[in-house]
Coordinates of C-alpha atoms in Angstrom, one line a residue:
X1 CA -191.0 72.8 133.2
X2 CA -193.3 74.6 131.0
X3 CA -195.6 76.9 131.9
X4 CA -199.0 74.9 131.9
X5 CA -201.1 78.3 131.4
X6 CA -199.3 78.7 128.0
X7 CA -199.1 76.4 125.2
X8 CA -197.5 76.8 121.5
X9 CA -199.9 77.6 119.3
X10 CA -200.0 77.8 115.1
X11 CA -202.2 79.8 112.7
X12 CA -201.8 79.4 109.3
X13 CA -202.8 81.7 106.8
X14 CA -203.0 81.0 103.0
X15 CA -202.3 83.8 100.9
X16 CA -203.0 83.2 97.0
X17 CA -201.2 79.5 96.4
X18 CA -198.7 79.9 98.9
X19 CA -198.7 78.6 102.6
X20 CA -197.2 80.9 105.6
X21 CA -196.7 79.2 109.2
X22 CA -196.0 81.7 111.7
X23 CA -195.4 79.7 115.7
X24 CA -196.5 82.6 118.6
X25 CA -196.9 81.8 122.0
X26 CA -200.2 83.4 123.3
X27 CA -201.9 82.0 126.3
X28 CA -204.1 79.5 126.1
X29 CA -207.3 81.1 127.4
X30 CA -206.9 83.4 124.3
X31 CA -209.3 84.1 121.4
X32 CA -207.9 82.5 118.7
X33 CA -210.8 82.6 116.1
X34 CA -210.5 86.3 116.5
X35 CA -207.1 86.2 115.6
X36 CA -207.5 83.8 112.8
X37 CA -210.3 85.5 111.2
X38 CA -208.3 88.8 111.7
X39 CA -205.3 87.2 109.8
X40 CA -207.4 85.7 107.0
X41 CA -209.0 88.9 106.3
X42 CA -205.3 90.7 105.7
X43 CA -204.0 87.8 103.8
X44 CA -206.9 87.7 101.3
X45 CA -207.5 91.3 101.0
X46 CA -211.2 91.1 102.1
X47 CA -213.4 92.8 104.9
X48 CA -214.5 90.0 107.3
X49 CA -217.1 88.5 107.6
X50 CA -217.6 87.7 103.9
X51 CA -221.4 87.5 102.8
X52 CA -223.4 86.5 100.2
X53 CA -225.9 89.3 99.3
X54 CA -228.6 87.4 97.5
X55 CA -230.9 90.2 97.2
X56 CA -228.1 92.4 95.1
X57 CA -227.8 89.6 92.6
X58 CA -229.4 90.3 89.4
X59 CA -231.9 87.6 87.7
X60 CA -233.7 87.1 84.8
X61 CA -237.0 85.7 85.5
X62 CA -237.7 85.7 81.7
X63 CA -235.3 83.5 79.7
X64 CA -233.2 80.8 80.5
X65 CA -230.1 82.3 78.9
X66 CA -229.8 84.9 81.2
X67 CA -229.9 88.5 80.6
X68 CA -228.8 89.8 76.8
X69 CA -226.2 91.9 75.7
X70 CA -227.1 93.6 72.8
X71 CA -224.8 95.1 70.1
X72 CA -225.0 98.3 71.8
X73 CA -222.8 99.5 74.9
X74 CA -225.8 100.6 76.7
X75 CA -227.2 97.5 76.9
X76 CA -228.3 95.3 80.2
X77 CA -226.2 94.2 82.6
X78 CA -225.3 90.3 82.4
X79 CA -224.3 88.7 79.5
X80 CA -225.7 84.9 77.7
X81 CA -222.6 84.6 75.8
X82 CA -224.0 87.4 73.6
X83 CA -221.0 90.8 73.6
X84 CA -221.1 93.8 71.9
X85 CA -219.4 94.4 68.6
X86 CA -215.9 95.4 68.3
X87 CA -217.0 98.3 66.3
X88 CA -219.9 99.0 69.2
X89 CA -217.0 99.4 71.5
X90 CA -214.5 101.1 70.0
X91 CA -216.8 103.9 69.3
X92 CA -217.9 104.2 72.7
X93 CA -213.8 104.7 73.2
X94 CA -214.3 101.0 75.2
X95 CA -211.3 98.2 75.2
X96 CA -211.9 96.1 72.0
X97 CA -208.9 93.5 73.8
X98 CA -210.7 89.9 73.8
X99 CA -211.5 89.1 77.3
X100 CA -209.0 87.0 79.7
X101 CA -209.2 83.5 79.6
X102 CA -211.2 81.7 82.1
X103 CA -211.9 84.7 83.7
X104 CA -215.2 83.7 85.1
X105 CA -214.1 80.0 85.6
X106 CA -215.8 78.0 88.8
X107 CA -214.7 77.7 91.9
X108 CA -215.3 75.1 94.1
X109 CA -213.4 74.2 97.9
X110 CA -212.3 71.5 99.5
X111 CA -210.8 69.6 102.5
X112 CA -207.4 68.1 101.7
X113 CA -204.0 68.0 103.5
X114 CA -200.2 68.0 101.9
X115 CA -199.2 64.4 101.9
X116 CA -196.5 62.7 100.0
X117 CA -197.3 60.7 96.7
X118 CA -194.4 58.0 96.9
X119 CA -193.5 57.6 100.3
X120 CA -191.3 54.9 99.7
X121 CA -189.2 56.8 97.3
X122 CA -187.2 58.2 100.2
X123 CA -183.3 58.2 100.1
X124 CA -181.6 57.9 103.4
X125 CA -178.8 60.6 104.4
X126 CA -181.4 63.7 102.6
X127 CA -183.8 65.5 105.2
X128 CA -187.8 65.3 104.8
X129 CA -187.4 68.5 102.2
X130 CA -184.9 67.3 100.5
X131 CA -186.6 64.0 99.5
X132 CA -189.5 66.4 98.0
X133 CA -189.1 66.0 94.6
X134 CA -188.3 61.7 95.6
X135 CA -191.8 61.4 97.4
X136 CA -193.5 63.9 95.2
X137 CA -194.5 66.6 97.9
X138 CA -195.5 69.7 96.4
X139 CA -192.7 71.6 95.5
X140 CA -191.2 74.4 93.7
X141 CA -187.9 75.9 92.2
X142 CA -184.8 74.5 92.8
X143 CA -180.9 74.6 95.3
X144 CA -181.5 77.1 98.2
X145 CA -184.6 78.4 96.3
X146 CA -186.5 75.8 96.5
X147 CA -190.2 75.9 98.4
X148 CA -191.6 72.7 100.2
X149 CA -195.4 72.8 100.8
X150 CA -194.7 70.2 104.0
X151 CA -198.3 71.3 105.7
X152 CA -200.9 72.2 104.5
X153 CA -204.0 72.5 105.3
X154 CA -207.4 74.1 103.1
X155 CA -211.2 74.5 104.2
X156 CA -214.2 75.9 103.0
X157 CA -214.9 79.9 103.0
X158 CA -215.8 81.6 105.5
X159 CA -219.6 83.3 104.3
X160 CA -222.5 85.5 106.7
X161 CA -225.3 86.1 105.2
X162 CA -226.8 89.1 107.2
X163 CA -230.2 89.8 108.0
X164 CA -232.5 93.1 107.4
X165 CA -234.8 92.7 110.7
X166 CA -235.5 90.4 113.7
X167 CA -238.8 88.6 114.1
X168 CA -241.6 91.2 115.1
X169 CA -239.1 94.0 114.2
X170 CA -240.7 97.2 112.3
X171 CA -239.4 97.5 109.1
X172 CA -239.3 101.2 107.9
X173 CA -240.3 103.1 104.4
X174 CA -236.6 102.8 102.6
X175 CA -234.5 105.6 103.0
X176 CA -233.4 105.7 99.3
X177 CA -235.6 106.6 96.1
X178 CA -236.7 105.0 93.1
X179 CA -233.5 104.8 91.7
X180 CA -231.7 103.2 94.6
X181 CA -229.8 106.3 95.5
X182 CA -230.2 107.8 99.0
X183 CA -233.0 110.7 100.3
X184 CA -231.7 114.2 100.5
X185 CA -231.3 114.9 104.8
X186 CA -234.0 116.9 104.3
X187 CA -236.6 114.1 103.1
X188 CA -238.2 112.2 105.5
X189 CA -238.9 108.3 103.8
X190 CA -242.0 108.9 106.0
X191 CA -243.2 111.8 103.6
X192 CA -241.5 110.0 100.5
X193 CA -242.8 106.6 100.4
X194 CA -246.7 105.4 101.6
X195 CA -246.9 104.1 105.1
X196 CA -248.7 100.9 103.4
X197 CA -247.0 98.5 101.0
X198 CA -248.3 98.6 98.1
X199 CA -249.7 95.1 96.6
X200 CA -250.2 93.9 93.0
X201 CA -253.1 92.9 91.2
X202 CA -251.7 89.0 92.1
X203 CA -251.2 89.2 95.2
X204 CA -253.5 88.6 98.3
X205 CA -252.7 89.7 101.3
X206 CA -249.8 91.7 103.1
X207 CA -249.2 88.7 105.6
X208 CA -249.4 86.1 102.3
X209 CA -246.0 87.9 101.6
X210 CA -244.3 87.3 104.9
X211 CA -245.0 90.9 106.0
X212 CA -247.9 92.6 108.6
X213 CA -249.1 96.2 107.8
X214 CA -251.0 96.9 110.6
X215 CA -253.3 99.6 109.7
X216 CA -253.9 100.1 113.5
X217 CA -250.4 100.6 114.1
X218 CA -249.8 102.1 110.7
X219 CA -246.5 100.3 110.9
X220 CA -245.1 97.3 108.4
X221 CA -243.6 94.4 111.1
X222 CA -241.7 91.8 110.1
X223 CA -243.5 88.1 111.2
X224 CA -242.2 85.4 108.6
X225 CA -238.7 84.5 109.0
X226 CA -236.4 84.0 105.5
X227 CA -236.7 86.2 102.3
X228 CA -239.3 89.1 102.1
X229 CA -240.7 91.1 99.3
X230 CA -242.1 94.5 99.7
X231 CA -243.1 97.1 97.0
X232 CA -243.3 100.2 98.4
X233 CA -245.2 103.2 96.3
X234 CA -244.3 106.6 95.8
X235 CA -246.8 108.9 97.8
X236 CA -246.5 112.0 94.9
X237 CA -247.5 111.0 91.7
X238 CA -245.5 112.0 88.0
X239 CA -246.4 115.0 86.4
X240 CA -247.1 113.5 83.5
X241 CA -247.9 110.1 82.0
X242 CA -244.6 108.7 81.9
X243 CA -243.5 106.8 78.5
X244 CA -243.4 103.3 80.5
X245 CA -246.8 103.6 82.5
X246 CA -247.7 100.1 81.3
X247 CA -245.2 98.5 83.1
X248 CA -247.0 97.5 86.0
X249 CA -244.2 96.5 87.7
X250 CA -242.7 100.1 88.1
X251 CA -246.1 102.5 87.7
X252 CA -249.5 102.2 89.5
X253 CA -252.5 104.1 88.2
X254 CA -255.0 105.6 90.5
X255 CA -257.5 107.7 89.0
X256 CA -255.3 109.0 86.0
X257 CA -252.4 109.4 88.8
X258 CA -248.9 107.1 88.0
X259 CA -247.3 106.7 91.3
X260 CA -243.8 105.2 91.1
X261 CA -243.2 101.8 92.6
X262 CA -240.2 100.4 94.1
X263 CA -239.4 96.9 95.1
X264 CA -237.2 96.3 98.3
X265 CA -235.9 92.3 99.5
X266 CA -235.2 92.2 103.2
X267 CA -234.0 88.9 105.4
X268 CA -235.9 88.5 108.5
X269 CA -234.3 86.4 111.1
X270 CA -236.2 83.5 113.2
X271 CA -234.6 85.6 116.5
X272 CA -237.6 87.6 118.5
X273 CA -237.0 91.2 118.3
X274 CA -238.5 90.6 122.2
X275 CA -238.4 88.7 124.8
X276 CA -241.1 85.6 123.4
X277 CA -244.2 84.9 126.0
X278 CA -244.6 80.9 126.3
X279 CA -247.8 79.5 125.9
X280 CA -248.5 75.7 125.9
X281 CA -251.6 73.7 125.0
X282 CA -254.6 73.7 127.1
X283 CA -257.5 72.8 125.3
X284 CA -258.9 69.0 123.9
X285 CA -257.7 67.2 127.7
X286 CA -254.1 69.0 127.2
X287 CA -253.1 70.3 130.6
X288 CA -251.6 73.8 129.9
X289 CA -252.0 76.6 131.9
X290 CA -255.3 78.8 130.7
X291 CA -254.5 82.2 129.9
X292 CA -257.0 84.9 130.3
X293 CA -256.1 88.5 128.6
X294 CA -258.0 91.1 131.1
X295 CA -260.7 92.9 128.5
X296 CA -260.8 95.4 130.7
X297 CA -257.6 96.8 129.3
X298 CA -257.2 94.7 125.9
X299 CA -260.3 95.8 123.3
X300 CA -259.2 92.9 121.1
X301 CA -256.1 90.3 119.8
X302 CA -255.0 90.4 116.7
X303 CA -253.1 87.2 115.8
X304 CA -251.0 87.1 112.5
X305 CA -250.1 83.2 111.3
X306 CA -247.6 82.7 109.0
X307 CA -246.8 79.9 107.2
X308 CA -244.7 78.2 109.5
X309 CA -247.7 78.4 111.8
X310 CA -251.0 78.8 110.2
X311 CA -254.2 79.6 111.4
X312 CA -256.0 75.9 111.0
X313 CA -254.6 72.6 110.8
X314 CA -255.8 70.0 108.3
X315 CA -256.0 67.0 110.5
X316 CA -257.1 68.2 114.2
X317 CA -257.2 66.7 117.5
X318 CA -261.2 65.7 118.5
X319 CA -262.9 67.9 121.4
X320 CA -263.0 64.9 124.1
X321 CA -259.3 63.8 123.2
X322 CA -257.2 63.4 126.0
X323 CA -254.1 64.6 124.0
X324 CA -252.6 61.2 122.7
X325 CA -254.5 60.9 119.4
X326 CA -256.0 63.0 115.9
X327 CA -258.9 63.3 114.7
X328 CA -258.8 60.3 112.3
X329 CA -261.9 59.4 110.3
X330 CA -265.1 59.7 112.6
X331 CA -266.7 62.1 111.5
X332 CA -269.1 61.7 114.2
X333 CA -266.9 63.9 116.9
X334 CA -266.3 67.4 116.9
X335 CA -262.4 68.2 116.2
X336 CA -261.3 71.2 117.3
X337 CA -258.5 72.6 114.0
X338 CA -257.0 75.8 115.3
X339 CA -253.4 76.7 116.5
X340 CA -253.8 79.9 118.9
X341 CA -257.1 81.3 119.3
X342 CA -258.1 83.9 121.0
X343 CA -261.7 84.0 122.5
X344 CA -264.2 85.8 125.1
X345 CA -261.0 87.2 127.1
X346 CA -259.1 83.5 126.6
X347 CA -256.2 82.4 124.5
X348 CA -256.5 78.7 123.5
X349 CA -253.5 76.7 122.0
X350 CA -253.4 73.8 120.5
X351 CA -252.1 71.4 117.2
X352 CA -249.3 73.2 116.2
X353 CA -245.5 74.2 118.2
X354 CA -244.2 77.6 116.5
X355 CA -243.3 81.2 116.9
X356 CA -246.5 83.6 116.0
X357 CA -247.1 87.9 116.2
X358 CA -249.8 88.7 118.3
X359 CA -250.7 92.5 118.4
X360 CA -252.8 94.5 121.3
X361 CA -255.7 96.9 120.8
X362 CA -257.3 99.0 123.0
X363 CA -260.7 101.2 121.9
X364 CA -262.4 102.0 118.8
X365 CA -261.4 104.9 117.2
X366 CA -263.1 107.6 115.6
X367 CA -262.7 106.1 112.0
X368 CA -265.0 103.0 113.6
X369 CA -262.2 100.5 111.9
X370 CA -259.2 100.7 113.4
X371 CA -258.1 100.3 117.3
X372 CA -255.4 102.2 119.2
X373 CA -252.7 100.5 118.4
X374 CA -251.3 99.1 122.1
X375 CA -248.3 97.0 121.3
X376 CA -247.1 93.2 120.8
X377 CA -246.3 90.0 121.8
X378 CA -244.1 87.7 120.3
X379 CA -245.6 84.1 121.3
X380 CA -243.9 80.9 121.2
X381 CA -246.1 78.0 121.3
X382 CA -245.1 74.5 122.7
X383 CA -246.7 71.5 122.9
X384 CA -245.6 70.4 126.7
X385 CA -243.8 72.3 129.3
X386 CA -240.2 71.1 129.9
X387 CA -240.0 69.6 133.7
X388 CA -237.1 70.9 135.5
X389 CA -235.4 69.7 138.9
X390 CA -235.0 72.9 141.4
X391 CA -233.2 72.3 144.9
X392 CA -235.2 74.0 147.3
X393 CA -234.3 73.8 150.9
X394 CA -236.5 73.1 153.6
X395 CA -238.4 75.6 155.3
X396 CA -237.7 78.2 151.6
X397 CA -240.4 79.6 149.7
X398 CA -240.6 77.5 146.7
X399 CA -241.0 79.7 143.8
X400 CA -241.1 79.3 139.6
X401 CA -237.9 78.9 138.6
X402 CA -235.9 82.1 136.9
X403 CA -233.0 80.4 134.5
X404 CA -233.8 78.3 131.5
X405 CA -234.4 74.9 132.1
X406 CA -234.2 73.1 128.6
X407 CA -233.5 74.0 125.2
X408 CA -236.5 75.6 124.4
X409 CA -236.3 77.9 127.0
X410 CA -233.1 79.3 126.1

């Protein structure tokens, strides 16, 4: 009888156009992803995961045809059909050989399988692969040459697209200059770069662009999950006025000073870089349990919104609700608009579910401004706590319980 703990198992890799079936026996409590990814990754010549590195592809913001090639060899990379001369080539000692056809063709996958065409076309007293070229399998060559594609079976691509920090993670000065290439050992980013982003004459704030610089902290923390933008400015400035100073984009003058600007895209996952504190709504007849921050210890709450959970709400819940309706269109009863608020020692939540940054102070300091900077919480804010059923027996202490309960609190 077979052993029950081991069962025959297939991985098929695909190299190029051709199909290889291997049959191993491995036991059945084995990782095959692992194995399969493993394979893949020889077969195809690639380093696995794959990823898509959006923030290394380069755009053109300015025309829709893409970024010109001029007819010199120095010219931009990225091309709108536009090449360099022959002659522009040749004397830069470059190929002058026209370029392979379809050489940037499309790509695009699919799910399929290798099935016969014309079934019915078989002719008894020939084996399944010799009735190929009868029932129009895919085939190849011919006599003891010949390759049968009998199984078959193609998916879409494997792709990871990593990310830069977690939510509420501290995201560093880069360790690389202007030009992309990395500091000497003996430069510290810290020394090289400002401690504060620098922001343009359009934008608003540093939270606006899914980014907190806490000048408390002097720290840049990462509170809006996706795609983030940060231009970070050169703390020396040029010797002299360089020959591009009007570009905005790459020079800010201070006080006849042109300090080098460098743009950086990170990817900021909606994962806590910390354990998240739960809070749940306890104001406007909604029974959550009040929290009180001791101001004893605490000098003040900073809160930073985002945009996937703002500050105020446009259509609040009125001050005598008892939780099941909005505000409507009396205008007559007091609606109370905010998400998390934090007042006289309390936090209040309330008209929105969502993930915020919350950052401690302690006292003044010397400057008047700024607070000593005592940490952060990363708060998750739910509407309703998730009743669980705990088996307590009689006679125990009956205490809250310790492992999730629901989804949320996973």
């Amino acid at each position: 009888m077979r052993n029950p703990e081991e069962q025959m198992k297939q991985t098929t890799i695909q190299t190029g156009t051709q199909m290889k079936i291997t049959t191993k026996k491995i036991p059945t409590w084995g990782v095959l992803s692992g194995v399969l990814l493993l394979a893949l990754g020889q077969a195809l010549g690639q380093t696995l995961p794959l990823e898509i590195r959006q923030d290394q592809t380069l755009y053109n913001y300015q025309s829709a045809d893409g970024v010109p090639i001029s007819t010199t060899v120095d010219a931009a990379i990225g091309s709108d059909g536009r090449a360099p001369t022959a002659s522009a080539q040749g004397a830069s000692s470059l190929t002058i050989n026209p370029p392979t056809a379809n050489q940037f063709s499309g790509f695009i996958s699919w799910g399929a399988v290798a099935a016969p065409e014309t079934p019915s076309g078989l002719t008894a007293g020939i084996s399944y692969s010799g009735n190929a070229a009868n029932i129009k399998l895919p085939h190849g060559g011919s006599g003891s040459s010949q390759v049968v594609l009998m199984r078959a079976q193609v998916g879409a691509p494997f792709l990871n697209r990593p990310v830069s920090f977690l939510f509420g993670g501290i995201i560093p000065p880069p360790e690389e200059d202007e030009a992309g290439d990395k500091l000497a050992d003996s430069v510290l980013p810290s020394t090289y770069w400002l401690g504060q982003p620098h922001l343009l004459s359009t934008d608003t704030t540093h939270e606006a662009k899914g980014y907190y610089y806490s000048a408390h902290a002097r720290t840049v923390f990462a509170i809006q999950p996706g795609p983030v933008e940060i231009i970070w400015r050169k703390a020396t400035p040029a010797s002299s006025t360089p020959s591009d100073s009007t570009d905005t984009d790459k020079w800010h003058q201070s006080v006849g000073n042109y300090y080098r600007l460098h743009k950086m895209r990170y990817v900021v996952s909606g994962s806590a870089s910390k354990t998240p504190k739960k809070i749940y709504w306890n104001q406007a007849g909604y029974d959550g349990p009040q929290v009180s921050i001791p101001t004893t210890t605490i000098g003040a709450l900073h809160i930073v919104y985002n945009s996937n959970f703002p500050e105020d709400v446009a259509v609040g819940i009125p001050a005598q609700s008892g939780g099941a309706t909005s505000s409507g269109s009396n205008t007559d009863i007091a609606v109370y608009k905010y998400t998390l608020k934090y007042d006289s020692g309390n936090l209040k939540a309330l008209n929105a579910e969502g993930r915020v940054f919350v950052e401690l102070l302690g006292d003044l300091r010397e400057d008047g401004t700024t607070r000593y900077h005592l940490g952060f919480e990363i708060v998750d804010v739910f509407k309703h706590s998730a009743p669980a059923s705990v088996t307590t027996e009689l006679g125990d202490l009956v205490q809250p319980t310790v492992a999730p309960v629901s989804e949320k609190d996973a």
